[in-house]
Coordinates of C-alpha atoms in Angstrom, one line a residue:
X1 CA 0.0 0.0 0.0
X2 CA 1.6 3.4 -1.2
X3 CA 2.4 5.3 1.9
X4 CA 1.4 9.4 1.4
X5 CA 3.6 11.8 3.5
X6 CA 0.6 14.3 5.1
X7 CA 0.8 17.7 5.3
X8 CA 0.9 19.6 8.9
X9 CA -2.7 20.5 9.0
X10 CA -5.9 20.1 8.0
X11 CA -7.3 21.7 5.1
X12 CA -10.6 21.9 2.3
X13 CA -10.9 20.8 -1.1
X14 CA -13.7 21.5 -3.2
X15 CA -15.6 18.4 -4.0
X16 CA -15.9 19.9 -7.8
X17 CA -11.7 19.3 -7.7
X18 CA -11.6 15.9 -6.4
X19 CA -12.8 14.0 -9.9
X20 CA -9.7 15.3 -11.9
X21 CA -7.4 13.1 -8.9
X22 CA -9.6 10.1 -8.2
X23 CA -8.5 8.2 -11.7
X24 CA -9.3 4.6 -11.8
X25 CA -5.8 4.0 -11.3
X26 CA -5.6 5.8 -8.0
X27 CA -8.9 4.1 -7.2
X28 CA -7.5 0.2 -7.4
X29 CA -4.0 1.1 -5.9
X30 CA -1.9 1.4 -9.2
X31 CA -1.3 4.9 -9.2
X32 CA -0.2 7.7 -6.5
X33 CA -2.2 10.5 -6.3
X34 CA -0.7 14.1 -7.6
X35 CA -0.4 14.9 -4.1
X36 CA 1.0 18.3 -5.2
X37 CA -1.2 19.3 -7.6
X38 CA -4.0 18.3 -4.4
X39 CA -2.6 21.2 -1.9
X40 CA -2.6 23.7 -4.5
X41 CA -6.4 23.2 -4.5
X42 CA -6.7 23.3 -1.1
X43 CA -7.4 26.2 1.3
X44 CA -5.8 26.3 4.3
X45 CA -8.5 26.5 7.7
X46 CA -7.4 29.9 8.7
X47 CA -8.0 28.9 12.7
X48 CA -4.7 28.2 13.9
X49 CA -6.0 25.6 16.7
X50 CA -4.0 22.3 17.1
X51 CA -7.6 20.3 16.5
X52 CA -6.7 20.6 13.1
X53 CA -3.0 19.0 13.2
X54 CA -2.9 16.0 10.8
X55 CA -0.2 14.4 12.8
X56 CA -2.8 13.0 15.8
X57 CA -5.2 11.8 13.0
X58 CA -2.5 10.0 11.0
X59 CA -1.4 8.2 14.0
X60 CA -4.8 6.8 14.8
X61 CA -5.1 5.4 11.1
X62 CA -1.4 3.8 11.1
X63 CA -2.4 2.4 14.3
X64 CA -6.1 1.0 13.1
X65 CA -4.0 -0.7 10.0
X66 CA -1.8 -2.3 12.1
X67 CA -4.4 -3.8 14.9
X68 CA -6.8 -4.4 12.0
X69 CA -4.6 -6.4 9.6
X70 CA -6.6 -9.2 9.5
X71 CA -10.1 -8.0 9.8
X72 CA -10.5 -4.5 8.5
X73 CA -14.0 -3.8 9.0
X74 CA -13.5 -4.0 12.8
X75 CA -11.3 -1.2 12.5
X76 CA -13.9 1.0 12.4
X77 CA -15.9 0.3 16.0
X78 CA -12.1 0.8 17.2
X79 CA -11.3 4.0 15.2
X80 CA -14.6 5.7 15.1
X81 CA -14.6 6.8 18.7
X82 CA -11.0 7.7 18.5
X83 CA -11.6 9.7 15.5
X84 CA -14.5 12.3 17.0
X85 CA -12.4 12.4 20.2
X86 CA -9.3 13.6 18.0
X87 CA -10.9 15.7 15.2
X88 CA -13.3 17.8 18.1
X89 CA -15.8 19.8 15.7
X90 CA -19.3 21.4 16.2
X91 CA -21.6 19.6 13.4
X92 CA -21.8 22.8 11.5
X93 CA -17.8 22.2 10.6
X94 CA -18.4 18.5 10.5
X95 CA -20.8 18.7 7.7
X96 CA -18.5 20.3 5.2
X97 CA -17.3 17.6 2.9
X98 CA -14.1 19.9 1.7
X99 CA -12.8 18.7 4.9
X100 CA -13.3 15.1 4.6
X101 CA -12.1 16.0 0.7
X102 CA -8.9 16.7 2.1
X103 CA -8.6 14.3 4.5
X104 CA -8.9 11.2 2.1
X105 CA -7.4 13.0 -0.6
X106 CA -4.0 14.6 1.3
X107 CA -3.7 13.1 4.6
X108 CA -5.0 9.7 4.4
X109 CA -5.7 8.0 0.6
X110 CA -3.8 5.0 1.8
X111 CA -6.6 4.0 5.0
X112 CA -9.2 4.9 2.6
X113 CA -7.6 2.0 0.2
X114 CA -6.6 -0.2 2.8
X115 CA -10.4 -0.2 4.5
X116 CA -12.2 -0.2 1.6
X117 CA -10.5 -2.1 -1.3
X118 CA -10.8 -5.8 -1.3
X119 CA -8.0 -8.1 -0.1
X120 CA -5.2 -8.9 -2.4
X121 CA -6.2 -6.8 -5.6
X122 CA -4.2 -3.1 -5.4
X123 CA -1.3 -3.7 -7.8
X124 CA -3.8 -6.1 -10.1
X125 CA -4.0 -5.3 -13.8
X126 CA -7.5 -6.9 -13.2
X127 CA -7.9 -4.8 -9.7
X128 CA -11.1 -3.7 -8.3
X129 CA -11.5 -0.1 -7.9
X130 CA -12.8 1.7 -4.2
X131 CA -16.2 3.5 -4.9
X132 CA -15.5 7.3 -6.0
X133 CA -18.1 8.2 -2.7
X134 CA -15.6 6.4 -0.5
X135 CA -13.0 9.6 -1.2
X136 CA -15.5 12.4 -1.8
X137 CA -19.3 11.1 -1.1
X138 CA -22.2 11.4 1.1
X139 CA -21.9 11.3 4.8
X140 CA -23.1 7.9 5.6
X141 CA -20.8 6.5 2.5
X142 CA -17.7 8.8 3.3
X143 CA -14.5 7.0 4.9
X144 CA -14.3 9.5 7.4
X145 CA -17.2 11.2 7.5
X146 CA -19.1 8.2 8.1
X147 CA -17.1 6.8 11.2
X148 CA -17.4 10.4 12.4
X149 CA -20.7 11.1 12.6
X150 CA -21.9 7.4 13.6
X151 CA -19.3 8.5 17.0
X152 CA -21.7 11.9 17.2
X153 CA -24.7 10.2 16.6
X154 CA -24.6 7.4 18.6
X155 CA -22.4 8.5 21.5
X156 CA -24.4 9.2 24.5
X157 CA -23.0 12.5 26.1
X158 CA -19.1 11.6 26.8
X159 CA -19.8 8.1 26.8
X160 CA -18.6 6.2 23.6
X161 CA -19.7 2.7 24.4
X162 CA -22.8 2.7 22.2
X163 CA -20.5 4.0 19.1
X164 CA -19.1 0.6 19.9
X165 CA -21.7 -1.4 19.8
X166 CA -23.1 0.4 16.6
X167 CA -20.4 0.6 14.5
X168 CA -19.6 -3.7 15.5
X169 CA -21.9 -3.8 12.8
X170 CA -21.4 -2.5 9.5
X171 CA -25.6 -2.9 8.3
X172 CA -26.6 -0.5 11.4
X173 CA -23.7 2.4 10.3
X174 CA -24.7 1.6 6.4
X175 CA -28.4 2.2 7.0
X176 CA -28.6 3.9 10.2
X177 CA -27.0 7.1 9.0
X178 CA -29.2 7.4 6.3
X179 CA -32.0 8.0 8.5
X180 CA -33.3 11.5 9.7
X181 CA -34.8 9.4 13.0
X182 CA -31.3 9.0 14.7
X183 CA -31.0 12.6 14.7
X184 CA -33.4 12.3 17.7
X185 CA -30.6 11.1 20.3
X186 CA -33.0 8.2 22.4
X187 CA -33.8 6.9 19.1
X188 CA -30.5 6.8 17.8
X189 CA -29.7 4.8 21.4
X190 CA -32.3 2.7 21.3
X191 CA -31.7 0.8 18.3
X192 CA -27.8 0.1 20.0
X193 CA -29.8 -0.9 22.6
X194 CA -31.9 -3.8 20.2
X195 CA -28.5 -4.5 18.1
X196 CA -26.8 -5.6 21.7
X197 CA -29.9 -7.7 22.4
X198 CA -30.1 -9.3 19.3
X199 CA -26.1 -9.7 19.1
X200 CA -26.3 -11.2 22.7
X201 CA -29.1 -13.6 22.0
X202 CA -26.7 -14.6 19.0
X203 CA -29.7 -14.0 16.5
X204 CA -29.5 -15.6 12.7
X205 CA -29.3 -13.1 10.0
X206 CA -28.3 -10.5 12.0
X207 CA -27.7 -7.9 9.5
X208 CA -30.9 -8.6 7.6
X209 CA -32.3 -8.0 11.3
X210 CA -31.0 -5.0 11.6
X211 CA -31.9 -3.6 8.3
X212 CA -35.4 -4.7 8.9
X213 CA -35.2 -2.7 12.5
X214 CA -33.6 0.3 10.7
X215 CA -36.5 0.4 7.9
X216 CA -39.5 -0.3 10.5
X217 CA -37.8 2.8 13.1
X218 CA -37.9 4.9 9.6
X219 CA -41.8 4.3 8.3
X220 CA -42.7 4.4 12.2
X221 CA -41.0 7.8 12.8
X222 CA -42.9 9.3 10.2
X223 CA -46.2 9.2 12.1
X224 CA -44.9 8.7 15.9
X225 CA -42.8 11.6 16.3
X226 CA -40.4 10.3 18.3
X227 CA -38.9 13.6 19.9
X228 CA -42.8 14.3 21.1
X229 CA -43.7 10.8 22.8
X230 CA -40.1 10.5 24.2
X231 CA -38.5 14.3 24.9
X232 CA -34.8 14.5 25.0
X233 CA -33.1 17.7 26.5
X234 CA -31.3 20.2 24.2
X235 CA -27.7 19.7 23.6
X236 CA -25.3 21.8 26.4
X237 CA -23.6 24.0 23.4
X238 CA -21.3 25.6 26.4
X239 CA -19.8 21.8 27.5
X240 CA -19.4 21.2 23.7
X241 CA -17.1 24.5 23.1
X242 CA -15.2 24.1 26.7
X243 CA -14.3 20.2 25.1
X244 CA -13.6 21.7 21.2
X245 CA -11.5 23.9 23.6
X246 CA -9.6 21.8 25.3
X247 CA -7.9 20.2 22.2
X248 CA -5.3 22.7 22.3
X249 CA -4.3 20.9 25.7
X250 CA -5.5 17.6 25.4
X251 CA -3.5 14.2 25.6
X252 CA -3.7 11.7 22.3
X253 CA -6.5 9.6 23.0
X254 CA -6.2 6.3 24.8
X255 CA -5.5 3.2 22.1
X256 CA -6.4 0.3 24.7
X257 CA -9.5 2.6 26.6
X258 CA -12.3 4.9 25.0
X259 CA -12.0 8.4 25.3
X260 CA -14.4 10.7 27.0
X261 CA -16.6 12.7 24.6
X262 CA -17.8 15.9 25.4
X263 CA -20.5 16.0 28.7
X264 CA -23.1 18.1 26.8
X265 CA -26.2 15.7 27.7
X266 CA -27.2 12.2 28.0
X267 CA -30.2 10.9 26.4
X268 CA -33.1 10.8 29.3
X269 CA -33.0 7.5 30.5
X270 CA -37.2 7.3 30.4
X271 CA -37.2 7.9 26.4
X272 CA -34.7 5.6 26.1
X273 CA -36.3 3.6 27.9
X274 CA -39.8 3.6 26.1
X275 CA -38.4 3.8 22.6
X276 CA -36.5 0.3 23.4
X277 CA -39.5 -1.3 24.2
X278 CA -41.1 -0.1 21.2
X279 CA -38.1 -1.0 18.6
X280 CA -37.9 -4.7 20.5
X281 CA -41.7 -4.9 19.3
X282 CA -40.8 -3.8 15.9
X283 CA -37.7 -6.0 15.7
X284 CA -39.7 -9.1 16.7
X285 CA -42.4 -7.9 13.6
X286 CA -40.3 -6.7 11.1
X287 CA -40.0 -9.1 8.1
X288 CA -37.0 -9.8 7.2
X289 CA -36.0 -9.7 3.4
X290 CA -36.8 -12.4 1.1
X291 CA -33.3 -14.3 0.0
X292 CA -34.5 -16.6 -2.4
X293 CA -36.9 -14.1 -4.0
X294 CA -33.8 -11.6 -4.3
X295 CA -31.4 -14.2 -6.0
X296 CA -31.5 -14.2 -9.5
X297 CA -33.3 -16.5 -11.4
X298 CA -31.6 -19.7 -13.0
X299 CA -33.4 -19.4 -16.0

């Protein structure tokens, strides 16, 4: 895997820039990208705060692709904590995708191929290629983005354990993020909450199970209105800028321990509560998709 020296600090590139680089060479792992030719479309983040060193970041990613060798999609319940805890943002400068441009692009195109290329093709004349969206996409599709905001939205004030728990499974962060509903905080903790049940219980067809969970939550929500029937206190924005804050003085995160988020509110434990109940009820009903009738025909 080609091995990109990062720059100092964080940057953003315009999505409408990031086409010309991502070749179908640079997508299967043949070619380097013009890493140069990258930072001269960039635009440096004029706020001079050490949140937005690369060096902490890279660290994290060379340390996910050594522990995760062998099994590269648990890399991301290990990294995605680690990752909000290092990169501390309001969600205002977490939803600009020039940022996560720039990350995949000019600090980090080699985790992006290493997570999300399969096994034993870069180098390939017949290679796959890693999904253009992957780099520069949506979100929930994202490299970075993705693990990011599935730490924010399923982290329950400073506690990171249900990020865990969510991101152990790569149908809940693949669907889950795609829904409005988790917006709603006991929502979003609720459906951890069914995922450990149905993981503990050692349920078959677990991720179809979760999908089904994730599409009855989302037709539910649209008449239930989950923030009504189970309230949920507003954010604390002051606890979220002391902990942005404290990056300038904070130590790397903890490899072998989660870190501690920011203490701007837990979900109330009543909503969370009652929504659980309710999702168990629709996970027990939910059908679950049809296999047979979704495999091609032999004729």
């Amino acid at each position: 895997m080609m091995r990109y020296e990062a720059p100092e600090r964080l940057a953003t590139l315009p999505s409408a820039a990031v086409s010309t680089y991502l070749t179908s060479g640079v997508r299967a792992g043949q070619e380097r990208l013009p890493q140069v030719a990258v930072l001269r479309a960039s635009t440096a983040i004029a706020d001079d705060s050490a949140r937005w060193d690369t060096a902490p970041v890279r660290e994290l990613l060379d340390e996910a692709m050594h522990r995760f060798a062998g099994s590269r999609a648990a890399a991301d319940a290990w990294l995605a904590p680690r990752l909000h805890a290092t990169l501390r943002m309001t969600r205002a400068e977490a939803a600009r995708p020039e940022l996560w441009n720039f990350l995949a692009l000019a600090v980090a195109p080699d985790y992006v191929l290493w997570r999300h290329l399969a096994p034993g093709e870069a180098g390939d004349d017949t290679a796959g290629r890693v999904s253009a969206p992957r780099f520069s996409g949506p979100h929930y599709t994202q490299a970075f983005a993705r693990l990011w905001w599935a730490a924010e939205m399923f982290r329950d004030g400073h506690d990171y354990r249900p990020v865990e728990i969510a991101c152990g499974s790569q149908d809940m962060i693949n669907t889950a993020l795609r829904l409005d509903a988790i917006d709603h905080k006991p929502t979003a903790l609720a459906m951890v909450r069914v995922l450990k049940g149905l993981a503990d219980a050692r349920a078959t067809r677990l991720g179809d199970r979760v999908n089904a969970l994730c599409a009855a939550v989302n037709a539910a929500g649209s008449t239930l209105m989950y923030d009504v029937i189970a309230p949920h206190d507003a954010a604390d924005h002051d606890a979220l800028a002391r902990w942005i804050e404290d990056a300038e003085v904070a130590p790397a995160v903890p490899w072998d321990g989660l870190p501690d988020g920011p203490e701007d509110g837990a979900a109330r434990r009543a909503s969370l509560d009652l929504l659980t109940v309710m999702f168990e009820r629709f996970s027990s009903a939910a059908p679950l998709r049809d296999r047979d009738r979704a495999r091609p025909s032999d004729s």
